[in-house]
Amino acid sequence: MTDASDRRNNSRGSRGGRGPGGRGRGGKNRLGHRERPKANPRVIAWEVLRDVDLNDAYANLLLPAKLERTRMSGPDAAMCTEMTYGTLRARRFYDAVIEKVSDRPVDQIEAAVLNAMRLGAHQVLAMRVADHAAVSETVGVISKNADTKIANRAAGFVNAVLRRITEKSREEWLEELCEGLSDDERLEITTSHPAWIIRSLRQALVANGRNAEELTQLLEAHNTPARVCLSVLDGTRDQVAQKHGEPTELSPIGVTLTHGDPAHVDAVAAGRARVQDEGSQLVALALVEAEASEDPADPWLDLCAGPGGKTSVLAAHAGTKRVDAVDASAHRTELVKDSTRAFDNVQAVNEDGRDFAQANPQTYTRVLVDVPCSGLGALRRRPEARWRRQPSDIGALGGVQRDLLRTAIEATKSGGVIAYTTCSPHVAETLMVVEDIVKKQPVTVMDAPEVLAQLTGKPAETFESATVASGRVVQLWPHIHATDGMFLALLKKD
Ligand SMILES: C[S@@+](CC[C@H](N)C(=O)[O-])C[C@H]1O[C@@H](n2cnc3c(N)ncnc32)[C@H](O)[C@@H]1O
């Protein structure tokens, strides 16, 4: 049909096509007012998939914005979310099926068309949508919404591919595709992860004392939607839990939302609670909990603060102490201001953390360094991240991660504590950074599992991970702790 460059040009053009709100004129309601035409969940899902593919959009930002704009809620919004996230996660599997039935490499199919096929494949192979509806409704997405040029050519192609996909069950497709493959190649298809991430995660499991056999469980956990979790920062956790969900298993300030929209929780609207993964809550609380020698007036520092999730936890526990919240991005510094609007002890600073820390030597008693990282621990939440990240990203981040940790140590007073955290279990971003830095800096690695044990009331073995120098670090895992894959090292300044 087209080559890859055509694919980009044609599909880019398709963005100008009519959106869900632009189709039809809508009828009139009982009062004679014109009603907005009802948006179609498949069309929204397809638009997000296409924008993620072509324009590097983030599904977790774009989809909620589209749902809000089209006022889609309830079962339609849930179906649209499942179609979008599910299709993105299992892309590798669906692409293999599409290549098999279309006899064409997927990079030679234009994005608007390919993403309709992926969307259809997800409905047929992973959702309880009747085959005929999955096929005809998805063909309708293309024929009614894509550029006329694309629609005329592609509807038949999408129809033919989807019909052939319905000829076999999910299990039959997996069996056929995996025949003769190595273990890792099989995992690539069955769990839909790139090979380099599979290798990195196996290495991380083993380096943290876990069994490599757990790898499949971990990869499968990335394909299970994460529960919505709130951190409640004003001491009303029990009340929030009673009304909206249940207390989290590990974090003493967490609530798992069992129903409703987080935006409708009063404490969230007031900035006294926020959506935050339990793992993120735990690592911030661990810094608060760790034993440190400090004076009441000593300020705390969050050196990579944007968008302010962990800063909020620190601010809520700092009492009258000031929390300096630094971020190199101006936009993300603004987000910190908004996130911490309920607290008057936060000073948001837009500056490179390395410069800020060096300009404020031996000033802080508790310092959080939540470094920019690959995000391989948050794949449950960012369904497209596994396809966007590259192995070269890891090497590129190593320098700034080390510099931020080194300068954070400089900014810490003797007897103070530094928490080095990442939302990635990749050893090059976690253990290797901490091992390198503690060799050269005046710090001692603390017993992070013990701190988390005190915080959660669970035995320290729950958090048992690797040993660095004479101390212990923590690696949280989605398949074990049901959190994001956060890493935590607590360092005491000599
Ligand atoms: C993992 S995010 C931090 C998340 C944040 N702690 C939270 O819980 O909401 C890393 C942040 O580091 C910031 N960053 C990257 N390089 C930086 C630098 N040299 N100095 C300070 N901040 C930096 C990024 O802009 C990003 O906001």
Coordinates of C-alpha atoms and ligand atoms in Angstrom, one line a residue:
M1 CA 0.0 0.0 0.0
T2 CA 2.5 2.7 1.1
D3 CA 5.9 2.9 2.5
A4 CA 6.7 4.2 6.0
S5 CA 7.1 7.8 5.0
D6 CA 3.7 7.8 3.2
R7 CA 2.3 6.2 6.2
R8 CA 3.4 9.2 8.3
N9 CA 2.2 11.8 5.9
N10 CA -1.1 10.3 5.2
S11 CA -1.9 9.7 8.8
R12 CA -0.7 13.1 9.9
G13 CA -3.3 14.4 7.5
S14 CA -5.9 12.3 9.1
R15 CA -5.6 14.2 12.3
G16 CA -7.5 17.0 10.6
G17 CA -10.4 14.6 10.1
R18 CA -13.6 15.0 12.0
G19 CA -13.4 14.1 15.6
P20 CA -16.1 12.4 17.6
G21 CA -17.8 15.6 18.4
G22 CA -17.8 16.7 14.7
R23 CA -19.9 13.8 13.3
G24 CA -23.6 14.3 12.8
R25 CA -25.5 17.3 14.1
G26 CA -27.1 15.6 17.1
G27 CA -30.9 15.6 17.9
K28 CA -32.8 18.0 20.1
N29 CA -33.7 17.2 23.7
R30 CA -37.1 17.6 25.3
L31 CA -36.4 21.3 26.0
G32 CA -35.6 21.8 22.3
H33 CA -31.8 22.3 23.0
R34 CA -29.5 20.7 20.5
E35 CA -27.8 17.6 22.2
R36 CA -24.1 16.9 21.7
P37 CA -23.7 13.9 19.5
K38 CA -22.6 10.9 21.6
A39 CA -18.9 10.2 21.2
N40 CA -17.9 6.7 20.2
P41 CA -15.5 4.9 22.5
R42 CA -13.8 3.1 19.6
V43 CA -13.2 6.4 17.8
I44 CA -11.6 8.0 20.8
A45 CA -9.5 4.9 21.5
W46 CA -8.3 4.8 17.8
E47 CA -7.5 8.6 17.9
V48 CA -5.4 8.1 21.0
L49 CA -3.6 5.1 19.6
R50 CA -2.8 7.0 16.4
D51 CA -1.5 10.0 18.3
V52 CA 0.6 7.9 20.5
D53 CA 2.1 6.3 17.5
L54 CA 2.6 9.3 15.3
N55 CA 3.0 12.3 17.7
D56 CA 4.6 10.7 20.7
A57 CA 1.5 11.5 22.7
Y58 CA 1.1 10.1 26.2
A59 CA -2.0 7.9 26.5
N60 CA -2.4 8.6 30.2
L61 CA -2.6 12.3 29.5
L62 CA -4.4 12.3 26.2
L63 CA -7.1 9.8 27.0
P64 CA -8.5 11.5 30.1
A65 CA -8.5 14.9 28.3
K66 CA -10.5 13.4 25.4
L67 CA -12.9 11.6 27.8
E68 CA -13.5 14.9 29.6
R69 CA -13.9 16.9 26.4
T70 CA -16.4 14.5 25.0
R71 CA -18.0 14.0 28.5
M72 CA -17.7 10.3 28.2
S73 CA -18.1 8.5 31.5
G74 CA -19.4 5.3 33.0
P75 CA -19.3 2.0 31.0
D76 CA -18.4 3.9 27.7
A77 CA -15.3 5.5 29.4
A78 CA -14.3 2.2 30.9
M79 CA -14.6 0.4 27.6
C80 CA -12.7 3.2 25.8
T81 CA -9.9 3.0 28.5
E82 CA -9.6 -0.8 28.2
M83 CA -9.5 -0.6 24.4
T84 CA -6.8 2.1 24.5
Y85 CA -4.5 0.7 27.2
G86 CA -5.1 -2.9 26.4
T87 CA -4.3 -2.4 22.7
L88 CA -1.2 -0.4 23.5
R89 CA 0.1 -3.0 26.0
A90 CA -0.3 -6.0 23.8
R91 CA 0.9 -4.3 20.6
R92 CA 3.7 -6.8 20.0
F93 CA 1.3 -9.8 20.0
Y94 CA -1.3 -8.0 17.8
D95 CA 1.4 -6.9 15.3
A96 CA 2.6 -10.5 15.0
V97 CA -0.9 -11.6 14.3
I98 CA -1.5 -8.8 11.8
E99 CA 1.7 -9.6 10.0
K100 CA 0.7 -13.2 9.7
V101 CA -2.7 -12.5 8.1
S102 CA -1.8 -9.5 6.0
D103 CA 1.5 -10.8 4.6
R104 CA 2.9 -7.3 5.1
P105 CA 5.3 -6.0 7.8
V106 CA 3.4 -3.7 10.1
D107 CA 5.9 -0.8 9.4
Q108 CA 4.5 -0.8 5.9
I109 CA 0.9 -0.2 7.0
E110 CA 0.0 3.4 7.6
A111 CA -0.6 4.3 11.2
A112 CA -4.3 5.2 10.9
V113 CA -5.0 1.8 9.4
L114 CA -2.6 -0.2 11.5
N115 CA -4.0 1.2 14.7
A116 CA -7.6 0.3 13.7
M117 CA -6.4 -3.2 13.1
R118 CA -4.7 -3.4 16.5
L119 CA -7.8 -2.0 18.1
G120 CA -9.9 -4.7 16.3
A121 CA -7.5 -7.4 17.2
H122 CA -7.7 -6.4 20.9
Q123 CA -11.5 -6.6 20.9
V124 CA -11.4 -10.0 19.1
L125 CA -8.6 -11.6 21.1
A126 CA -8.9 -10.0 24.6
M127 CA -12.3 -8.5 25.1
R128 CA -15.7 -10.0 25.3
V129 CA -16.9 -8.3 22.1
A130 CA -18.7 -10.5 19.6
D131 CA -16.5 -11.0 16.5
H132 CA -19.0 -9.5 14.1
A133 CA -19.4 -6.4 16.2
A134 CA -15.6 -6.0 16.7
V135 CA -15.0 -6.3 13.0
S136 CA -17.9 -4.1 11.7
E137 CA -17.6 -1.4 14.3
T138 CA -13.8 -1.1 13.8
V139 CA -14.1 -1.0 10.1
G140 CA -16.7 1.8 10.7
V141 CA -14.1 3.7 12.7
I142 CA -11.8 3.8 9.6
S143 CA -14.5 4.3 7.0
K144 CA -16.3 7.1 8.8
N145 CA -13.4 8.9 10.5
A146 CA -10.2 8.6 8.6
D147 CA -9.3 10.9 5.7
T148 CA -11.5 10.0 2.8
K149 CA -8.4 9.0 0.9
I150 CA -7.4 6.5 3.6
A151 CA -10.9 5.4 4.3
N152 CA -11.7 4.4 0.7
R153 CA -8.6 2.4 0.4
A154 CA -8.4 0.9 3.8
A155 CA -11.8 -0.2 5.0
G156 CA -11.6 -3.4 2.9
F157 CA -8.1 -4.1 4.0
V158 CA -9.0 -3.7 7.7
N159 CA -12.1 -5.8 7.2
A160 CA -10.2 -8.6 5.6
V161 CA -7.4 -8.7 8.2
L162 CA -9.9 -8.6 11.1
R163 CA -12.0 -11.4 9.7
R164 CA -9.0 -13.6 9.4
I165 CA -8.0 -12.8 12.9
T166 CA -11.4 -14.1 14.1
E167 CA -10.7 -17.5 12.6
K168 CA -8.5 -18.5 15.5
S169 CA -8.7 -18.1 19.3
R170 CA -6.2 -16.2 21.3
E171 CA -4.6 -19.5 22.5
E172 CA -4.4 -20.8 18.9
W173 CA -2.7 -17.6 17.7
L174 CA -0.2 -17.7 20.6
E175 CA 0.6 -21.4 19.9
E176 CA 1.1 -20.7 16.2
L177 CA 3.2 -17.6 16.7
C178 CA 5.4 -19.1 19.4
E179 CA 6.2 -22.4 17.7
G180 CA 10.0 -22.9 17.5
L181 CA 10.9 -19.7 19.5
S182 CA 13.4 -19.4 22.3
D183 CA 12.1 -18.7 25.8
D184 CA 12.7 -15.0 25.6
E185 CA 11.2 -14.7 22.1
R186 CA 8.1 -16.5 23.4
L187 CA 7.9 -14.0 26.3
E188 CA 8.1 -11.2 23.8
I189 CA 4.9 -12.4 22.1
T190 CA 3.0 -13.8 25.1
T191 CA 3.6 -10.8 27.4
S192 CA 4.2 -8.2 24.7
H193 CA 7.5 -6.7 25.9
P194 CA 10.6 -5.8 23.9
A195 CA 13.5 -8.2 24.2
W196 CA 15.9 -5.8 25.9
I197 CA 13.3 -5.0 28.7
I198 CA 12.8 -8.7 29.3
R199 CA 16.6 -9.2 29.7
S200 CA 16.9 -6.1 31.9
L201 CA 14.1 -7.2 34.2
R202 CA 15.5 -10.7 34.6
Q203 CA 18.9 -9.2 35.5
A204 CA 17.2 -6.9 38.1
L205 CA 15.3 -9.7 39.7
V206 CA 18.4 -11.8 40.2
A207 CA 20.5 -8.8 41.4
N208 CA 17.9 -8.2 44.1
G209 CA 18.0 -11.8 45.3
R210 CA 14.8 -12.9 43.6
N211 CA 14.2 -15.9 41.5
A212 CA 14.5 -15.4 37.7
E213 CA 11.5 -17.7 37.4
E214 CA 9.4 -14.8 38.6
L215 CA 10.0 -13.0 35.4
T216 CA 6.7 -14.1 33.7
Q217 CA 4.7 -13.0 36.7
L218 CA 6.4 -9.6 36.6
L219 CA 5.8 -9.1 32.9
E220 CA 2.2 -10.2 33.3
A221 CA 1.8 -7.7 36.2
H222 CA 2.7 -4.9 33.7
N223 CA -0.4 -6.0 31.7
T224 CA -2.8 -5.7 34.6
P225 CA -4.3 -2.3 35.1
A226 CA -3.0 -0.7 38.3
R227 CA -5.6 0.1 41.0
V228 CA -6.2 3.8 41.6
C229 CA -4.5 4.7 44.8
L230 CA -4.7 7.9 46.8
S231 CA -2.3 9.3 49.4
V232 CA -4.2 11.1 52.1
L233 CA -2.1 13.9 53.5
D234 CA -4.3 15.5 56.2
G235 CA -4.7 12.6 58.6
T236 CA -8.2 11.7 57.3
R237 CA -7.3 8.4 55.7
D238 CA -9.8 6.3 57.5
Q239 CA -12.7 8.6 56.6
V240 CA -11.6 8.7 53.0
A241 CA -11.3 4.9 52.9
Q242 CA -14.7 4.4 54.5
K243 CA -16.3 6.6 51.8
H244 CA -14.4 5.8 48.7
G245 CA -12.5 2.5 49.0
E246 CA -10.2 0.7 51.4
P247 CA -7.0 1.3 53.3
T248 CA -3.9 0.2 51.3
E249 CA -2.0 -2.9 52.4
L250 CA 1.4 -1.2 52.9
S251 CA 1.2 2.6 53.0
P252 CA -0.2 4.0 56.2
I253 CA -1.5 7.0 54.3
G254 CA -2.9 5.2 51.3
V255 CA -6.4 4.4 50.1
T256 CA -7.3 2.1 47.2
L257 CA -10.2 3.6 45.4
T258 CA -12.9 0.9 44.9
H259 CA -15.4 3.1 43.1
G260 CA -15.9 6.6 41.7
D261 CA -13.7 9.2 40.2
P262 CA -10.7 10.5 42.3
A263 CA -11.5 14.0 41.2
H264 CA -14.8 13.7 43.1
V265 CA -13.1 13.0 46.4
D266 CA -13.3 16.2 48.5
A267 CA -9.8 15.9 49.9
V268 CA -8.4 15.5 46.3
A269 CA -10.3 18.6 45.2
A270 CA -8.8 20.5 48.1
G271 CA -5.2 19.3 47.5
R272 CA -5.1 17.4 50.7
A273 CA -5.1 14.0 49.0
R274 CA -3.8 13.0 45.6
V275 CA -3.6 10.1 43.2
Q276 CA -0.3 8.4 44.0
D277 CA 1.0 4.9 43.7
E278 CA 1.6 3.2 47.0
G279 CA 5.3 2.6 46.1
S280 CA 5.8 6.3 45.7
Q281 CA 4.1 7.0 49.0
L282 CA 6.3 4.4 50.7
V283 CA 9.7 5.8 49.5
A284 CA 8.8 9.3 50.5
L285 CA 7.6 8.2 53.9
A286 CA 10.7 6.2 54.4
L287 CA 12.8 9.4 54.1
V288 CA 10.5 11.0 56.8
E289 CA 10.8 7.9 59.0
A290 CA 14.6 7.2 58.7
E291 CA 16.6 8.0 61.8
A292 CA 18.5 11.3 61.4
S293 CA 20.0 13.9 63.7
E294 CA 18.3 17.1 63.0
D295 CA 17.4 20.5 64.5
P296 CA 13.8 21.6 64.4
A297 CA 14.7 24.5 62.1
D298 CA 16.6 22.4 59.5
P299 CA 14.9 22.5 56.1
W300 CA 14.3 19.5 53.8
L301 CA 15.1 19.2 50.1
D302 CA 13.4 17.5 47.2
L303 CA 15.9 17.8 44.4
C304 CA 13.8 16.4 41.5
A305 CA 10.4 17.5 42.6
G306 CA 8.1 17.8 39.6
P307 CA 5.2 17.2 39.5
G308 CA 5.3 17.3 43.2
G309 CA 3.8 14.0 44.4
K310 CA 6.5 13.1 46.8
T311 CA 7.0 16.8 47.8
S312 CA 3.4 16.8 49.0
V313 CA 4.1 13.8 51.3
L314 CA 7.2 15.4 52.6
A315 CA 5.4 18.8 53.2
A316 CA 2.6 17.0 55.0
H317 CA 5.1 15.5 57.4
A318 CA 7.6 18.3 57.8
G319 CA 5.6 20.3 60.4
T320 CA 7.0 23.8 60.5
K321 CA 10.1 22.9 58.5
R322 CA 10.6 24.4 55.0
V323 CA 10.7 22.0 52.1
D324 CA 12.7 23.3 49.1
A325 CA 11.3 21.6 46.0
V326 CA 13.6 21.9 43.0
D327 CA 13.0 20.9 39.4
A328 CA 14.9 21.7 36.2
S329 CA 11.7 22.0 34.2
A330 CA 9.8 25.3 34.4
H331 CA 6.5 23.5 33.6
R332 CA 7.0 20.8 36.2
T333 CA 8.0 23.4 38.8
E334 CA 4.5 25.0 38.2
L335 CA 3.0 21.6 38.7
V336 CA 4.8 21.3 42.0
K337 CA 3.3 24.7 43.1
D338 CA -0.2 23.4 42.2
S339 CA 0.3 20.0 43.9
T340 CA 1.5 21.6 47.1
R341 CA -1.1 24.4 47.2
A342 CA -2.5 23.1 50.4
F343 CA 0.8 23.5 52.2
D344 CA 2.5 26.8 53.2
N345 CA 5.9 25.3 53.9
V346 CA 7.0 24.5 50.3
Q347 CA 9.3 26.7 48.3
A348 CA 9.3 25.6 44.6
V349 CA 12.5 26.5 42.7
N350 CA 13.0 26.1 39.0
E351 CA 16.7 25.3 38.7
D352 CA 19.0 22.5 37.8
G353 CA 19.2 20.4 41.0
R354 CA 22.9 20.0 40.6
D355 CA 23.5 23.8 40.7
F356 CA 21.0 24.3 43.5
A357 CA 22.6 21.6 45.7
Q358 CA 26.1 22.9 45.1
A359 CA 25.0 26.4 46.0
N360 CA 23.5 25.1 49.4
P361 CA 26.2 22.9 50.9
Q362 CA 25.5 21.1 54.2
T363 CA 22.0 22.7 54.6
Y364 CA 19.4 20.0 54.7
T365 CA 18.7 17.0 57.0
R366 CA 16.4 15.1 54.7
V367 CA 17.0 15.1 51.0
L368 CA 15.0 13.2 48.4
V369 CA 16.6 12.5 45.0
D370 CA 13.9 11.0 42.8
V371 CA 16.0 11.0 39.7
P372 CA 14.8 11.2 36.1
C373 CA 14.8 7.5 34.9
S374 CA 13.6 5.1 32.3
G375 CA 10.4 4.5 34.2
L376 CA 10.6 0.7 33.6
G377 CA 9.0 0.3 37.0
A378 CA 5.8 2.1 36.0
L379 CA 4.9 0.1 32.8
R380 CA 1.5 -0.7 34.3
R381 CA 0.6 2.9 34.2
R382 CA 2.3 4.0 31.0
P383 CA 1.2 1.5 28.5
E384 CA 3.2 2.9 25.5
A385 CA 6.4 3.4 27.5
R386 CA 7.8 -0.1 26.8
W387 CA 7.7 0.6 23.0
R388 CA 9.1 4.1 23.3
R389 CA 12.0 3.6 25.6
Q390 CA 15.3 2.5 24.1
P391 CA 18.3 0.7 25.7
S392 CA 20.4 3.9 25.0
D393 CA 18.1 5.9 27.3
I394 CA 19.6 4.0 30.3
G395 CA 23.2 5.0 29.5
A396 CA 22.2 8.5 28.7
L397 CA 20.6 9.0 32.2
G398 CA 23.5 7.5 34.2
G399 CA 25.6 10.7 34.3
V400 CA 22.8 13.0 35.6
Q401 CA 21.6 10.3 38.1
R402 CA 25.1 10.1 39.6
D403 CA 25.6 13.9 39.5
L404 CA 22.3 14.5 41.3
L405 CA 23.0 12.0 44.0
R406 CA 26.5 13.3 44.5
T407 CA 25.4 16.9 44.8
A408 CA 22.5 15.9 47.0
I409 CA 25.0 14.4 49.4
E410 CA 26.9 17.7 49.4
A411 CA 23.7 19.6 50.3
T412 CA 23.1 17.3 53.3
K413 CA 24.2 18.1 56.8
S414 CA 26.3 15.6 58.7
G415 CA 23.9 13.1 60.3
G416 CA 21.2 13.9 57.7
V417 CA 19.6 11.3 55.4
I418 CA 19.4 11.1 51.6
A419 CA 16.8 8.9 49.8
Y420 CA 17.8 7.9 46.3
T421 CA 14.8 6.7 44.5
T422 CA 13.8 5.7 40.9
C423 CA 10.7 4.3 39.4
S424 CA 12.8 1.8 37.5
P425 CA 14.4 -1.5 38.7
H426 CA 17.1 -1.4 36.0
V427 CA 20.3 -2.2 37.8
A428 CA 22.2 0.5 35.8
E429 CA 19.8 3.1 37.3
T430 CA 19.7 1.7 40.8
L431 CA 22.3 -0.6 42.3
M432 CA 25.1 0.5 40.0
V433 CA 24.6 4.2 40.7
V434 CA 24.4 3.7 44.5
E435 CA 27.5 1.3 44.5
D436 CA 29.5 3.9 42.5
I437 CA 28.6 6.8 44.7
V438 CA 29.0 5.3 48.1
K439 CA 32.5 4.2 47.2
K440 CA 33.6 7.8 46.9
Q441 CA 31.3 9.8 49.2
P442 CA 31.0 10.3 53.0
V443 CA 27.9 8.2 53.4
T444 CA 26.8 4.9 55.0
V445 CA 24.0 2.8 53.4
M446 CA 21.2 2.4 55.9
D447 CA 18.8 -0.5 56.4
A448 CA 16.0 0.5 54.1
P449 CA 13.9 -2.8 54.5
E450 CA 13.9 -2.2 58.3
V451 CA 12.7 1.4 57.9
L452 CA 9.9 0.1 55.6
A453 CA 9.1 -2.6 58.1
Q454 CA 8.6 0.0 60.9
L455 CA 6.5 2.1 58.5
T456 CA 4.2 -0.7 57.3
G457 CA 4.1 -3.1 60.3
K458 CA 5.3 -5.9 58.0
P459 CA 8.4 -8.0 58.6
A460 CA 11.6 -6.6 57.0
E461 CA 11.8 -9.7 54.8
T462 CA 8.8 -8.4 52.9
F463 CA 11.2 -5.8 51.4
E464 CA 14.4 -7.9 51.4
S465 CA 16.4 -6.9 48.3
A466 CA 20.1 -6.3 47.6
T467 CA 22.9 -5.4 49.9
V468 CA 25.2 -2.5 49.1
A469 CA 28.3 -1.9 51.1
S470 CA 27.1 -2.8 54.7
G471 CA 23.5 -1.7 54.2
R472 CA 20.4 -2.9 52.5
V473 CA 18.3 -1.2 49.7
V474 CA 14.7 -1.9 48.7
Q475 CA 13.4 -2.8 45.3
L476 CA 9.6 -2.9 45.2
W477 CA 7.9 -5.1 42.5
P478 CA 4.4 -4.9 40.9
H479 CA 4.0 -8.7 41.0
I480 CA 5.1 -8.9 44.7
H481 CA 4.1 -5.7 46.4
A482 CA 1.4 -4.6 43.9
T483 CA 3.2 -1.2 43.7
D484 CA 5.2 0.4 40.9
G485 CA 8.7 -0.9 40.7
M486 CA 10.2 1.7 42.9
F487 CA 13.8 1.5 44.1
L488 CA 15.0 3.0 47.4
A489 CA 18.4 3.5 49.0
L490 CA 18.7 5.4 52.3
L491 CA 22.1 7.0 52.8
K492 CA 23.3 8.5 56.1
K493 CA 25.8 11.4 55.7
D494 CA 28.9 10.8 57.9
Ligands
LIG1 C1 11.0 11.0 38.4 S1 10.6 12.6 38.2 C2 10.2 13.1 39.8 C3 8.9 12.8 40.3 C4 8.5 13.5 41.6 N1 9.5 13.3 42.6 C5 7.1 13.1 42.1 O1 7.0 12.3 43.0 O2 6.2 13.7 41.7 C6 12.1 13.4 37.8 C7 12.1 14.9 37.7 O3 13.4 15.3 37.7 C8 13.4 16.5 36.9 N2 14.8 16.7 36.5 C9 15.5 16.2 35.5 N3 16.8 16.6 35.5 C10 16.9 17.4 36.5 C11 18.0 18.1 37.1 N4 19.2 18.2 36.5 N5 17.7 18.9 38.2 C12 16.5 18.9 38.8 N6 15.5 18.2 38.3 C13 15.7 17.5 37.2 C14 12.5 16.2 35.8 O4 12.0 17.4 35.3 C15 11.4 15.4 36.5 O5 10.4 16.3 37.0

